[in-house]
């Protein structure tokens, strides 16, 4: 005959003893500890990268980095504008330096207001010349209708002529003109000469300097 268990009446809340939970943690190593101890996660990540590389897949992390780099890259137009500002402002500062030096050379009293005005005017001229002449991916065509493969040689020809003419003219005015003409013309001509040499390839730059040196030697001029 089956026994019938006596059902225990539930204890009241007052009869239940309160007890703090066990916060000591597991006494033995867990699976996570074992995996970290054997560096299984790093091995799994390396294996995943190898398999992705074999299949020609792009890893998501690398793709995310590339996307971030693409977002940070300026557009060609903005990059061209920033490059133009960098070059022309640098040339303007060089013009300012030349202007001050040439006035100091002739012992003229410095008028910084006039110097600042001349520097600002020079910057405008440099920007007008730099914008179409300087090669950039946003400005590959200098002369529309001209074959693209001849655009760079055309630029080199222009800068070569600019370098040779500017160098020879600077030597000429330094030896033949009075100090007022030298103070007025030497700073911008010197900046154009330097800029043209920078834009030229090495061989063309050397050739343009040889032309200026030959002009100096032929007319027996002196360098001041």
JSON list of C-alpha atoms in Angstrom, two decimals:
[
{"chain": "A", "resi": 1, "resn": "UNK", "atom": "CA", "xyz": [0.00, 0.00, 0.00]},
{"chain": "A", "resi": 2, "resn": "UNK", "atom": "CA", "xyz": [1.48, 3.30, -1.06]},
{"chain": "A", "resi": 3, "resn": "UNK", "atom": "CA", "xyz": [2.33, 5.74, 1.58]},
{"chain": "A", "resi": 4, "resn": "UNK", "atom": "CA", "xyz": [0.96, 9.19, 1.44]},
{"chain": "A", "resi": 5, "resn": "UNK", "atom": "CA", "xyz": [3.44, 11.90, 2.22]},
{"chain": "A", "resi": 6, "resn": "UNK", "atom": "CA", "xyz": [2.33, 14.55, 4.49]},
{"chain": "A", "resi": 7, "resn": "UNK", "atom": "CA", "xyz": [2.49, 17.87, 2.77]},
{"chain": "A", "resi": 8, "resn": "UNK", "atom": "CA", "xyz": [4.52, 20.37, 4.69]},
{"chain": "A", "resi": 9, "resn": "UNK", "atom": "CA", "xyz": [2.94, 23.66, 5.23]},
{"chain": "A", "resi": 10, "resn": "UNK", "atom": "CA", "xyz": [4.95, 26.54, 3.78]},
{"chain": "A", "resi": 11, "resn": "UNK", "atom": "CA", "xyz": [6.98, 28.45, 6.27]},
{"chain": "A", "resi": 12, "resn": "UNK", "atom": "CA", "xyz": [6.18, 32.01, 6.92]},
{"chain": "A", "resi": 13, "resn": "UNK", "atom": "CA", "xyz": [8.59, 34.77, 5.89]},
{"chain": "A", "resi": 14, "resn": "UNK", "atom": "CA", "xyz": [9.64, 35.17, 9.48]},
{"chain": "A", "resi": 15, "resn": "UNK", "atom": "CA", "xyz": [10.80, 31.54, 9.63]},
{"chain": "A", "resi": 16, "resn": "UNK", "atom": "CA", "xyz": [13.11, 31.85, 6.54]},
{"chain": "A", "resi": 17, "resn": "UNK", "atom": "CA", "xyz": [16.66, 32.70, 7.52]},
{"chain": "A", "resi": 18, "resn": "UNK", "atom": "CA", "xyz": [18.40, 35.37, 5.45]},
{"chain": "A", "resi": 19, "resn": "UNK", "atom": "CA", "xyz": [21.80, 34.46, 4.04]},
{"chain": "A", "resi": 20, "resn": "UNK", "atom": "CA", "xyz": [24.37, 36.28, 1.87]},
{"chain": "A", "resi": 21, "resn": "UNK", "atom": "CA", "xyz": [25.13, 34.70, -1.52]},
{"chain": "A", "resi": 22, "resn": "UNK", "atom": "CA", "xyz": [28.50, 33.11, -2.11]},
{"chain": "A", "resi": 23, "resn": "UNK", "atom": "CA", "xyz": [30.73, 35.69, -3.82]},
{"chain": "A", "resi": 24, "resn": "UNK", "atom": "CA", "xyz": [33.99, 33.80, -3.59]},
{"chain": "A", "resi": 25, "resn": "UNK", "atom": "CA", "xyz": [33.77, 32.71, -7.25]},
{"chain": "A", "resi": 26, "resn": "UNK", "atom": "CA", "xyz": [34.61, 29.34, -8.71]},
{"chain": "A", "resi": 27, "resn": "UNK", "atom": "CA", "xyz": [37.40, 27.46, -7.00]},
{"chain": "A", "resi": 28, "resn": "UNK", "atom": "CA", "xyz": [38.58, 25.71, -10.19]},
{"chain": "A", "resi": 29, "resn": "UNK", "atom": "CA", "xyz": [39.56, 27.16, -13.57]},
{"chain": "A", "resi": 30, "resn": "UNK", "atom": "CA", "xyz": [36.72, 27.87, -15.95]},
{"chain": "A", "resi": 31, "resn": "UNK", "atom": "CA", "xyz": [36.72, 27.18, -19.69]},
{"chain": "A", "resi": 32, "resn": "UNK", "atom": "CA", "xyz": [37.37, 30.87, -20.32]},
{"chain": "A", "resi": 33, "resn": "UNK", "atom": "CA", "xyz": [40.46, 30.78, -18.11]},
{"chain": "A", "resi": 34, "resn": "UNK", "atom": "CA", "xyz": [41.73, 27.67, -19.87]},
{"chain": "A", "resi": 35, "resn": "UNK", "atom": "CA", "xyz": [41.22, 29.26, -23.30]},
{"chain": "A", "resi": 36, "resn": "UNK", "atom": "CA", "xyz": [43.02, 32.46, -22.30]},
{"chain": "A", "resi": 37, "resn": "UNK", "atom": "CA", "xyz": [45.85, 30.50, -20.72]},
{"chain": "A", "resi": 38, "resn": "UNK", "atom": "CA", "xyz": [46.53, 28.66, -23.96]},
{"chain": "A", "resi": 39, "resn": "UNK", "atom": "CA", "xyz": [46.00, 31.81, -26.08]},
{"chain": "A", "resi": 40, "resn": "UNK", "atom": "CA", "xyz": [43.24, 30.10, -28.03]},
{"chain": "A", "resi": 41, "resn": "UNK", "atom": "CA", "xyz": [41.47, 33.34, -28.93]},
{"chain": "A", "resi": 42, "resn": "UNK", "atom": "CA", "xyz": [44.56, 34.81, -30.62]},
{"chain": "A", "resi": 43, "resn": "UNK", "atom": "CA", "xyz": [45.17, 31.57, -32.47]},
{"chain": "A", "resi": 44, "resn": "UNK", "atom": "CA", "xyz": [41.58, 31.49, -33.66]},
{"chain": "A", "resi": 45, "resn": "UNK", "atom": "CA", "xyz": [41.81, 35.10, -34.86]},
{"chain": "A", "resi": 46, "resn": "UNK", "atom": "CA", "xyz": [45.05, 34.42, -36.73]},
{"chain": "A", "resi": 47, "resn": "UNK", "atom": "CA", "xyz": [43.51, 31.35, -38.33]},
{"chain": "A", "resi": 48, "resn": "UNK", "atom": "CA", "xyz": [40.46, 33.35, -39.38]},
{"chain": "A", "resi": 49, "resn": "UNK", "atom": "CA", "xyz": [42.69, 35.95, -41.02]},
{"chain": "A", "resi": 50, "resn": "UNK", "atom": "CA", "xyz": [44.67, 33.28, -42.86]},
{"chain": "A", "resi": 51, "resn": "UNK", "atom": "CA", "xyz": [41.51, 31.66, -44.22]},
{"chain": "A", "resi": 52, "resn": "UNK", "atom": "CA", "xyz": [40.10, 35.02, -45.25]},
{"chain": "A", "resi": 53, "resn": "UNK", "atom": "CA", "xyz": [43.35, 35.85, -47.02]},
{"chain": "A", "resi": 54, "resn": "UNK", "atom": "CA", "xyz": [43.36, 32.53, -48.87]},
{"chain": "A", "resi": 55, "resn": "UNK", "atom": "CA", "xyz": [39.79, 33.13, -50.05]},
{"chain": "A", "resi": 56, "resn": "UNK", "atom": "CA", "xyz": [40.66, 36.65, -51.12]},
{"chain": "A", "resi": 57, "resn": "UNK", "atom": "CA", "xyz": [38.24, 38.20, -48.67]},
{"chain": "A", "resi": 58, "resn": "UNK", "atom": "CA", "xyz": [38.78, 41.57, -47.05]},
{"chain": "A", "resi": 59, "resn": "UNK", "atom": "CA", "xyz": [38.87, 41.45, -43.29]},
{"chain": "A", "resi": 60, "resn": "UNK", "atom": "CA", "xyz": [36.18, 43.60, -41.76]},
{"chain": "A", "resi": 61, "resn": "UNK", "atom": "CA", "xyz": [38.58, 45.45, -39.48]},
{"chain": "A", "resi": 62, "resn": "UNK", "atom": "CA", "xyz": [40.86, 46.32, -42.38]},
{"chain": "A", "resi": 63, "resn": "UNK", "atom": "CA", "xyz": [37.89, 47.38, -44.45]},
{"chain": "A", "resi": 64, "resn": "UNK", "atom": "CA", "xyz": [36.68, 49.62, -41.63]},
{"chain": "A", "resi": 65, "resn": "UNK", "atom": "CA", "xyz": [40.14, 51.22, -41.38]},
{"chain": "A", "resi": 66, "resn": "UNK", "atom": "CA", "xyz": [40.21, 51.82, -45.14]},
{"chain": "A", "resi": 67, "resn": "UNK", "atom": "CA", "xyz": [36.74, 53.37, -45.02]},
{"chain": "A", "resi": 68, "resn": "UNK", "atom": "CA", "xyz": [37.85, 55.64, -42.20]},
{"chain": "A", "resi": 69, "resn": "UNK", "atom": "CA", "xyz": [40.93, 56.71, -44.19]},
{"chain": "A", "resi": 70, "resn": "UNK", "atom": "CA", "xyz": [38.81, 57.40, -47.25]},
{"chain": "A", "resi": 71, "resn": "UNK", "atom": "CA", "xyz": [36.49, 59.58, -45.20]},
{"chain": "A", "resi": 72, "resn": "UNK", "atom": "CA", "xyz": [39.46, 61.56, -43.89]},
{"chain": "A", "resi": 73, "resn": "UNK", "atom": "CA", "xyz": [40.97, 62.17, -47.36]},
{"chain": "A", "resi": 74, "resn": "UNK", "atom": "CA", "xyz": [40.20, 65.55, -48.92]},
{"chain": "A", "resi": 75, "resn": "UNK", "atom": "CA", "xyz": [38.51, 65.78, -52.28]},
{"chain": "A", "resi": 76, "resn": "UNK", "atom": "CA", "xyz": [40.80, 66.61, -55.24]},
{"chain": "A", "resi": 77, "resn": "UNK", "atom": "CA", "xyz": [39.41, 70.14, -55.44]},
{"chain": "A", "resi": 78, "resn": "UNK", "atom": "CA", "xyz": [39.91, 70.81, -51.74]},
{"chain": "A", "resi": 79, "resn": "UNK", "atom": "CA", "xyz": [43.39, 69.28, -51.85]},
{"chain": "A", "resi": 80, "resn": "UNK", "atom": "CA", "xyz": [44.29, 71.50, -54.80]},
{"chain": "A", "resi": 81, "resn": "UNK", "atom": "CA", "xyz": [43.08, 74.59, -52.94]},
{"chain": "A", "resi": 82, "resn": "UNK", "atom": "CA", "xyz": [45.05, 73.71, -49.80]},
{"chain": "A", "resi": 83, "resn": "UNK", "atom": "CA", "xyz": [48.17, 73.04, -51.86]},
{"chain": "A", "resi": 84, "resn": "UNK", "atom": "CA", "xyz": [47.78, 76.36, -53.65]},
{"chain": "A", "resi": 85, "resn": "UNK", "atom": "CA", "xyz": [47.47, 78.17, -50.31]},
{"chain": "A", "resi": 86, "resn": "UNK", "atom": "CA", "xyz": [50.54, 76.41, -48.95]},
{"chain": "A", "resi": 87, "resn": "UNK", "atom": "CA", "xyz": [52.71, 77.24, -51.95]},
{"chain": "A", "resi": 88, "resn": "UNK", "atom": "CA", "xyz": [51.57, 80.82, -52.51]},
{"chain": "A", "resi": 89, "resn": "UNK", "atom": "CA", "xyz": [51.71, 81.81, -48.84]},
{"chain": "A", "resi": 90, "resn": "UNK", "atom": "CA", "xyz": [55.22, 80.35, -48.63]},
{"chain": "A", "resi": 91, "resn": "UNK", "atom": "CA", "xyz": [56.24, 82.32, -51.72]},
{"chain": "A", "resi": 92, "resn": "UNK", "atom": "CA", "xyz": [54.70, 85.45, -50.21]},
{"chain": "A", "resi": 93, "resn": "UNK", "atom": "CA", "xyz": [56.71, 85.00, -47.03]},
{"chain": "A", "resi": 94, "resn": "UNK", "atom": "CA", "xyz": [59.81, 84.56, -49.16]},
{"chain": "A", "resi": 95, "resn": "UNK", "atom": "CA", "xyz": [58.91, 87.76, -51.02]},
{"chain": "A", "resi": 96, "resn": "UNK", "atom": "CA", "xyz": [58.56, 89.54, -47.67]},
{"chain": "A", "resi": 97, "resn": "UNK", "atom": "CA", "xyz": [62.01, 88.32, -46.64]},
{"chain": "A", "resi": 98, "resn": "UNK", "atom": "CA", "xyz": [63.61, 89.39, -49.92]},
{"chain": "A", "resi": 99, "resn": "UNK", "atom": "CA", "xyz": [61.91, 92.78, -49.72]},
{"chain": "A", "resi": 100, "resn": "UNK", "atom": "CA", "xyz": [63.25, 93.45, -46.24]},
{"chain": "A", "resi": 101, "resn": "UNK", "atom": "CA", "xyz": [66.74, 92.19, -47.07]},
{"chain": "A", "resi": 102, "resn": "UNK", "atom": "CA", "xyz": [67.11, 94.28, -50.21]},
{"chain": "A", "resi": 103, "resn": "UNK", "atom": "CA", "xyz": [66.03, 97.42, -48.37]},
{"chain": "A", "resi": 104, "resn": "UNK", "atom": "CA", "xyz": [68.45, 96.66, -45.56]},
{"chain": "A", "resi": 105, "resn": "UNK", "atom": "CA", "xyz": [71.18, 96.15, -48.16]},
{"chain": "A", "resi": 106, "resn": "UNK", "atom": "CA", "xyz": [70.73, 99.68, -49.51]},
{"chain": "A", "resi": 107, "resn": "UNK", "atom": "CA", "xyz": [70.23, 101.21, -46.07]},
{"chain": "A", "resi": 108, "resn": "UNK", "atom": "CA", "xyz": [66.70, 102.42, -46.77]},
{"chain": "A", "resi": 109, "resn": "UNK", "atom": "CA", "xyz": [64.40, 103.23, -43.87]},
{"chain": "A", "resi": 110, "resn": "UNK", "atom": "CA", "xyz": [61.84, 100.45, -43.50]},
{"chain": "A", "resi": 111, "resn": "UNK", "atom": "CA", "xyz": [58.16, 101.18, -44.09]},
{"chain": "A", "resi": 112, "resn": "UNK", "atom": "CA", "xyz": [56.41, 98.00, -42.97]},
{"chain": "A", "resi": 113, "resn": "UNK", "atom": "CA", "xyz": [53.03, 99.14, -44.24]},
{"chain": "A", "resi": 114, "resn": "UNK", "atom": "CA", "xyz": [54.36, 99.38, -47.80]},
{"chain": "A", "resi": 115, "resn": "UNK", "atom": "CA", "xyz": [56.14, 96.06, -47.34]},
{"chain": "A", "resi": 116, "resn": "UNK", "atom": "CA", "xyz": [52.88, 94.39, -46.26]},
{"chain": "A", "resi": 117, "resn": "UNK", "atom": "CA", "xyz": [51.00, 95.88, -49.23]},
{"chain": "A", "resi": 118, "resn": "UNK", "atom": "CA", "xyz": [53.64, 94.66, -51.68]},
{"chain": "A", "resi": 119, "resn": "UNK", "atom": "CA", "xyz": [53.56, 91.21, -50.10]},
{"chain": "A", "resi": 120, "resn": "UNK", "atom": "CA", "xyz": [49.77, 91.02, -50.43]},
{"chain": "A", "resi": 121, "resn": "UNK", "atom": "CA", "xyz": [49.94, 92.05, -54.08]},
{"chain": "A", "resi": 122, "resn": "UNK", "atom": "CA", "xyz": [52.65, 89.49, -54.72]},
{"chain": "A", "resi": 123, "resn": "UNK", "atom": "CA", "xyz": [50.49, 86.77, -53.13]},
{"chain": "A", "resi": 124, "resn": "UNK", "atom": "CA", "xyz": [47.64, 87.57, -55.53]},
{"chain": "A", "resi": 125, "resn": "UNK", "atom": "CA", "xyz": [49.99, 87.35, -58.52]},
{"chain": "A", "resi": 126, "resn": "UNK", "atom": "CA", "xyz": [51.49, 84.09, -57.27]},
{"chain": "A", "resi": 127, "resn": "UNK", "atom": "CA", "xyz": [48.02, 82.59, -56.80]},
{"chain": "A", "resi": 128, "resn": "UNK", "atom": "CA", "xyz": [46.92, 83.63, -60.31]},
{"chain": "A", "resi": 129, "resn": "UNK", "atom": "CA", "xyz": [50.03, 82.01, -61.80]},
{"chain": "A", "resi": 130, "resn": "UNK", "atom": "CA", "xyz": [50.09, 78.97, -59.54]},
{"chain": "A", "resi": 131, "resn": "UNK", "atom": "CA", "xyz": [46.47, 77.90, -60.00]},
{"chain": "A", "resi": 132, "resn": "UNK", "atom": "CA", "xyz": [46.66, 76.97, -63.71]},
{"chain": "A", "resi": 133, "resn": "UNK", "atom": "CA", "xyz": [50.37, 76.15, -63.98]},
{"chain": "A", "resi": 134, "resn": "UNK", "atom": "CA", "xyz": [50.99, 73.85, -61.02]},
{"chain": "A", "resi": 135, "resn": "UNK", "atom": "CA", "xyz": [50.29, 70.19, -61.90]},
{"chain": "A", "resi": 136, "resn": "UNK", "atom": "CA", "xyz": [47.63, 68.45, -59.82]},
{"chain": "A", "resi": 137, "resn": "UNK", "atom": "CA", "xyz": [45.28, 65.50, -60.27]},
{"chain": "A", "resi": 138, "resn": "UNK", "atom": "CA", "xyz": [42.38, 67.95, -60.19]},
{"chain": "A", "resi": 139, "resn": "UNK", "atom": "CA", "xyz": [44.08, 70.02, -62.90]},
{"chain": "A", "resi": 140, "resn": "UNK", "atom": "CA", "xyz": [45.72, 67.59, -65.34]},
{"chain": "A", "resi": 141, "resn": "UNK", "atom": "CA", "xyz": [45.04, 69.71, -68.43]},
{"chain": "A", "resi": 142, "resn": "UNK", "atom": "CA", "xyz": [46.95, 72.93, -68.90]},
{"chain": "A", "resi": 143, "resn": "UNK", "atom": "CA", "xyz": [46.01, 73.58, -72.52]},
{"chain": "A", "resi": 144, "resn": "UNK", "atom": "CA", "xyz": [42.60, 72.22, -73.60]},
{"chain": "A", "resi": 145, "resn": "UNK", "atom": "CA", "xyz": [42.71, 70.31, -76.86]},
{"chain": "A", "resi": 146, "resn": "UNK", "atom": "CA", "xyz": [46.39, 69.52, -76.44]},
{"chain": "A", "resi": 147, "resn": "UNK", "atom": "CA", "xyz": [47.19, 65.77, -76.13]},
{"chain": "A", "resi": 148, "resn": "UNK", "atom": "CA", "xyz": [47.32, 64.69, -72.51]},
{"chain": "A", "resi": 149, "resn": "UNK", "atom": "CA", "xyz": [50.73, 63.05, -72.82]},
{"chain": "A", "resi": 150, "resn": "UNK", "atom": "CA", "xyz": [52.20, 66.43, -73.79]},
{"chain": "A", "resi": 151, "resn": "UNK", "atom": "CA", "xyz": [50.65, 68.38, -70.91]},
{"chain": "A", "resi": 152, "resn": "UNK", "atom": "CA", "xyz": [53.54, 67.70, -68.52]},
{"chain": "A", "resi": 153, "resn": "UNK", "atom": "CA", "xyz": [56.26, 68.48, -71.10]},
{"chain": "A", "resi": 154, "resn": "UNK", "atom": "CA", "xyz": [54.39, 71.71, -71.85]},
{"chain": "A", "resi": 155, "resn": "UNK", "atom": "CA", "xyz": [54.46, 72.65, -68.17]},
{"chain": "A", "resi": 156, "resn": "UNK", "atom": "CA", "xyz": [58.15, 71.81, -67.98]},
{"chain": "A", "resi": 157, "resn": "UNK", "atom": "CA", "xyz": [58.83, 74.01, -71.00]},
{"chain": "A", "resi": 158, "resn": "UNK", "atom": "CA", "xyz": [56.97, 76.94, -69.44]},
{"chain": "A", "resi": 159, "resn": "UNK", "atom": "CA", "xyz": [58.76, 76.59, -66.12]},
{"chain": "A", "resi": 160, "resn": "UNK", "atom": "CA", "xyz": [62.10, 76.14, -67.88]},
{"chain": "A", "resi": 161, "resn": "UNK", "atom": "CA", "xyz": [61.63, 79.39, -69.80]},
{"chain": "A", "resi": 162, "resn": "UNK", "atom": "CA", "xyz": [60.42, 81.12, -66.63]},
{"chain": "A", "resi": 163, "resn": "UNK", "atom": "CA", "xyz": [63.47, 79.94, -64.71]},
{"chain": "A", "resi": 164, "resn": "UNK", "atom": "CA", "xyz": [65.98, 80.96, -67.37]},
{"chain": "A", "resi": 165, "resn": "UNK", "atom": "CA", "xyz": [64.38, 84.36, -68.05]},
{"chain": "A", "resi": 166, "resn": "UNK", "atom": "CA", "xyz": [63.89, 85.18, -64.36]},
{"chain": "A", "resi": 167, "resn": "UNK", "atom": "CA", "xyz": [67.45, 84.22, -63.48]},
{"chain": "A", "resi": 168, "resn": "UNK", "atom": "CA", "xyz": [68.99, 86.18, -66.33]},
{"chain": "A", "resi": 169, "resn": "UNK", "atom": "CA", "xyz": [66.78, 89.21, -65.69]},
{"chain": "A", "resi": 170, "resn": "UNK", "atom": "CA", "xyz": [67.60, 89.23, -61.98]},
{"chain": "A", "resi": 171, "resn": "UNK", "atom": "CA", "xyz": [71.31, 89.18, -62.82]},
{"chain": "A", "resi": 172, "resn": "UNK", "atom": "CA", "xyz": [70.77, 91.95, -65.37]},
{"chain": "A", "resi": 173, "resn": "UNK", "atom": "CA", "xyz": [68.92, 94.38, -63.11]},
{"chain": "A", "resi": 174, "resn": "UNK", "atom": "CA", "xyz": [71.31, 93.74, -60.22]},
{"chain": "A", "resi": 175, "resn": "UNK", "atom": "CA", "xyz": [74.24, 94.88, -62.38]},
{"chain": "A", "resi": 176, "resn": "UNK", "atom": "CA", "xyz": [72.69, 97.63, -64.51]},
{"chain": "A", "resi": 177, "resn": "UNK", "atom": "CA", "xyz": [69.74, 99.25, -62.72]},
{"chain": "A", "resi": 178, "resn": "UNK", "atom": "CA", "xyz": [69.79, 101.72, -59.85]},
{"chain": "A", "resi": 179, "resn": "UNK", "atom": "CA", "xyz": [68.90, 100.70, -56.33]},
{"chain": "A", "resi": 180, "resn": "UNK", "atom": "CA", "xyz": [65.26, 101.82, -56.57]},
{"chain": "A", "resi": 181, "resn": "UNK", "atom": "CA", "xyz": [64.59, 99.52, -59.52]},
{"chain": "A", "resi": 182, "resn": "UNK", "atom": "CA", "xyz": [66.42, 96.68, -57.81]},
{"chain": "A", "resi": 183, "resn": "UNK", "atom": "CA", "xyz": [64.40, 97.09, -54.60]},
{"chain": "A", "resi": 184, "resn": "UNK", "atom": "CA", "xyz": [61.16, 97.09, -56.58]},
{"chain": "A", "resi": 185, "resn": "UNK", "atom": "CA", "xyz": [61.83, 94.24, -59.01]},
{"chain": "A", "resi": 186, "resn": "UNK", "atom": "CA", "xyz": [64.30, 91.89, -57.33]},
{"chain": "A", "resi": 187, "resn": "UNK", "atom": "CA", "xyz": [61.96, 90.32, -54.71]},
{"chain": "A", "resi": 188, "resn": "UNK", "atom": "CA", "xyz": [59.16, 89.17, -57.09]},
{"chain": "A", "resi": 189, "resn": "UNK", "atom": "CA", "xyz": [61.59, 88.11, -59.82]},
{"chain": "A", "resi": 190, "resn": "UNK", "atom": "CA", "xyz": [63.65, 86.14, -57.30]},
{"chain": "A", "resi": 191, "resn": "UNK", "atom": "CA", "xyz": [60.52, 84.36, -56.04]},
{"chain": "A", "resi": 192, "resn": "UNK", "atom": "CA", "xyz": [59.43, 83.46, -59.56]},
{"chain": "A", "resi": 193, "resn": "UNK", "atom": "CA", "xyz": [62.89, 82.11, -60.31]},
{"chain": "A", "resi": 194, "resn": "UNK", "atom": "CA", "xyz": [62.92, 79.95, -57.20]},
{"chain": "A", "resi": 195, "resn": "UNK", "atom": "CA", "xyz": [59.39, 78.66, -57.79]},
{"chain": "A", "resi": 196, "resn": "UNK", "atom": "CA", "xyz": [60.17, 77.76, -61.41]},
{"chain": "A", "resi": 197, "resn": "UNK", "atom": "CA", "xyz": [63.25, 75.79, -60.34]},
{"chain": "A", "resi": 198, "resn": "UNK", "atom": "CA", "xyz": [61.20, 73.90, -57.73]},
{"chain": "A", "resi": 199, "resn": "UNK", "atom": "CA", "xyz": [58.58, 72.93, -60.31]},
{"chain": "A", "resi": 200, "resn": "UNK", "atom": "CA", "xyz": [61.17, 71.67, -62.79]},
{"chain": "A", "resi": 201, "resn": "UNK", "atom": "CA", "xyz": [62.49, 68.15, -62.92]},
{"chain": "A", "resi": 202, "resn": "UNK", "atom": "CA", "xyz": [66.11, 67.77, -61.85]},
{"chain": "A", "resi": 203, "resn": "UNK", "atom": "CA", "xyz": [67.67, 67.72, -65.32]},
{"chain": "A", "resi": 204, "resn": "UNK", "atom": "CA", "xyz": [65.60, 70.65, -66.55]},
{"chain": "A", "resi": 205, "resn": "UNK", "atom": "CA", "xyz": [66.32, 72.63, -63.39]},
{"chain": "A", "resi": 206, "resn": "UNK", "atom": "CA", "xyz": [70.06, 72.12, -63.82]},
{"chain": "A", "resi": 207, "resn": "UNK", "atom": "CA", "xyz": [69.85, 73.19, -67.48]},
{"chain": "A", "resi": 208, "resn": "UNK", "atom": "CA", "xyz": [68.00, 76.39, -66.56]},
{"chain": "A", "resi": 209, "resn": "UNK", "atom": "CA", "xyz": [70.62, 77.21, -63.94]},
{"chain": "A", "resi": 210, "resn": "UNK", "atom": "CA", "xyz": [73.36, 76.58, -66.50]},
{"chain": "A", "resi": 211, "resn": "UNK", "atom": "CA", "xyz": [71.66, 79.12, -68.79]},
{"chain": "A", "resi": 212, "resn": "UNK", "atom": "CA", "xyz": [71.66, 81.71, -66.00]},
{"chain": "A", "resi": 213, "resn": "UNK", "atom": "CA", "xyz": [75.28, 80.91, -65.15]},
{"chain": "A", "resi": 214, "resn": "UNK", "atom": "CA", "xyz": [76.26, 81.20, -68.81]},
{"chain": "A", "resi": 215, "resn": "UNK", "atom": "CA", "xyz": [74.53, 84.57, -69.02]},
{"chain": "A", "resi": 216, "resn": "UNK", "atom": "CA", "xyz": [76.45, 85.74, -65.95]},
{"chain": "A", "resi": 217, "resn": "UNK", "atom": "CA", "xyz": [79.75, 84.56, -67.41]},
{"chain": "A", "resi": 218, "resn": "UNK", "atom": "CA", "xyz": [79.18, 85.86, -70.95]},
{"chain": "A", "resi": 219, "resn": "UNK", "atom": "CA", "xyz": [78.45, 89.45, -69.87]},
{"chain": "A", "resi": 220, "resn": "UNK", "atom": "CA", "xyz": [81.02, 89.34, -67.09]},
{"chain": "A", "resi": 221, "resn": "UNK", "atom": "CA", "xyz": [78.44, 90.31, -64.48]},
{"chain": "A", "resi": 222, "resn": "UNK", "atom": "CA", "xyz": [78.93, 90.07, -60.75]},
{"chain": "A", "resi": 223, "resn": "UNK", "atom": "CA", "xyz": [76.71, 88.50, -58.12]},
{"chain": "A", "resi": 224, "resn": "UNK", "atom": "CA", "xyz": [75.75, 90.91, -55.36]}
]
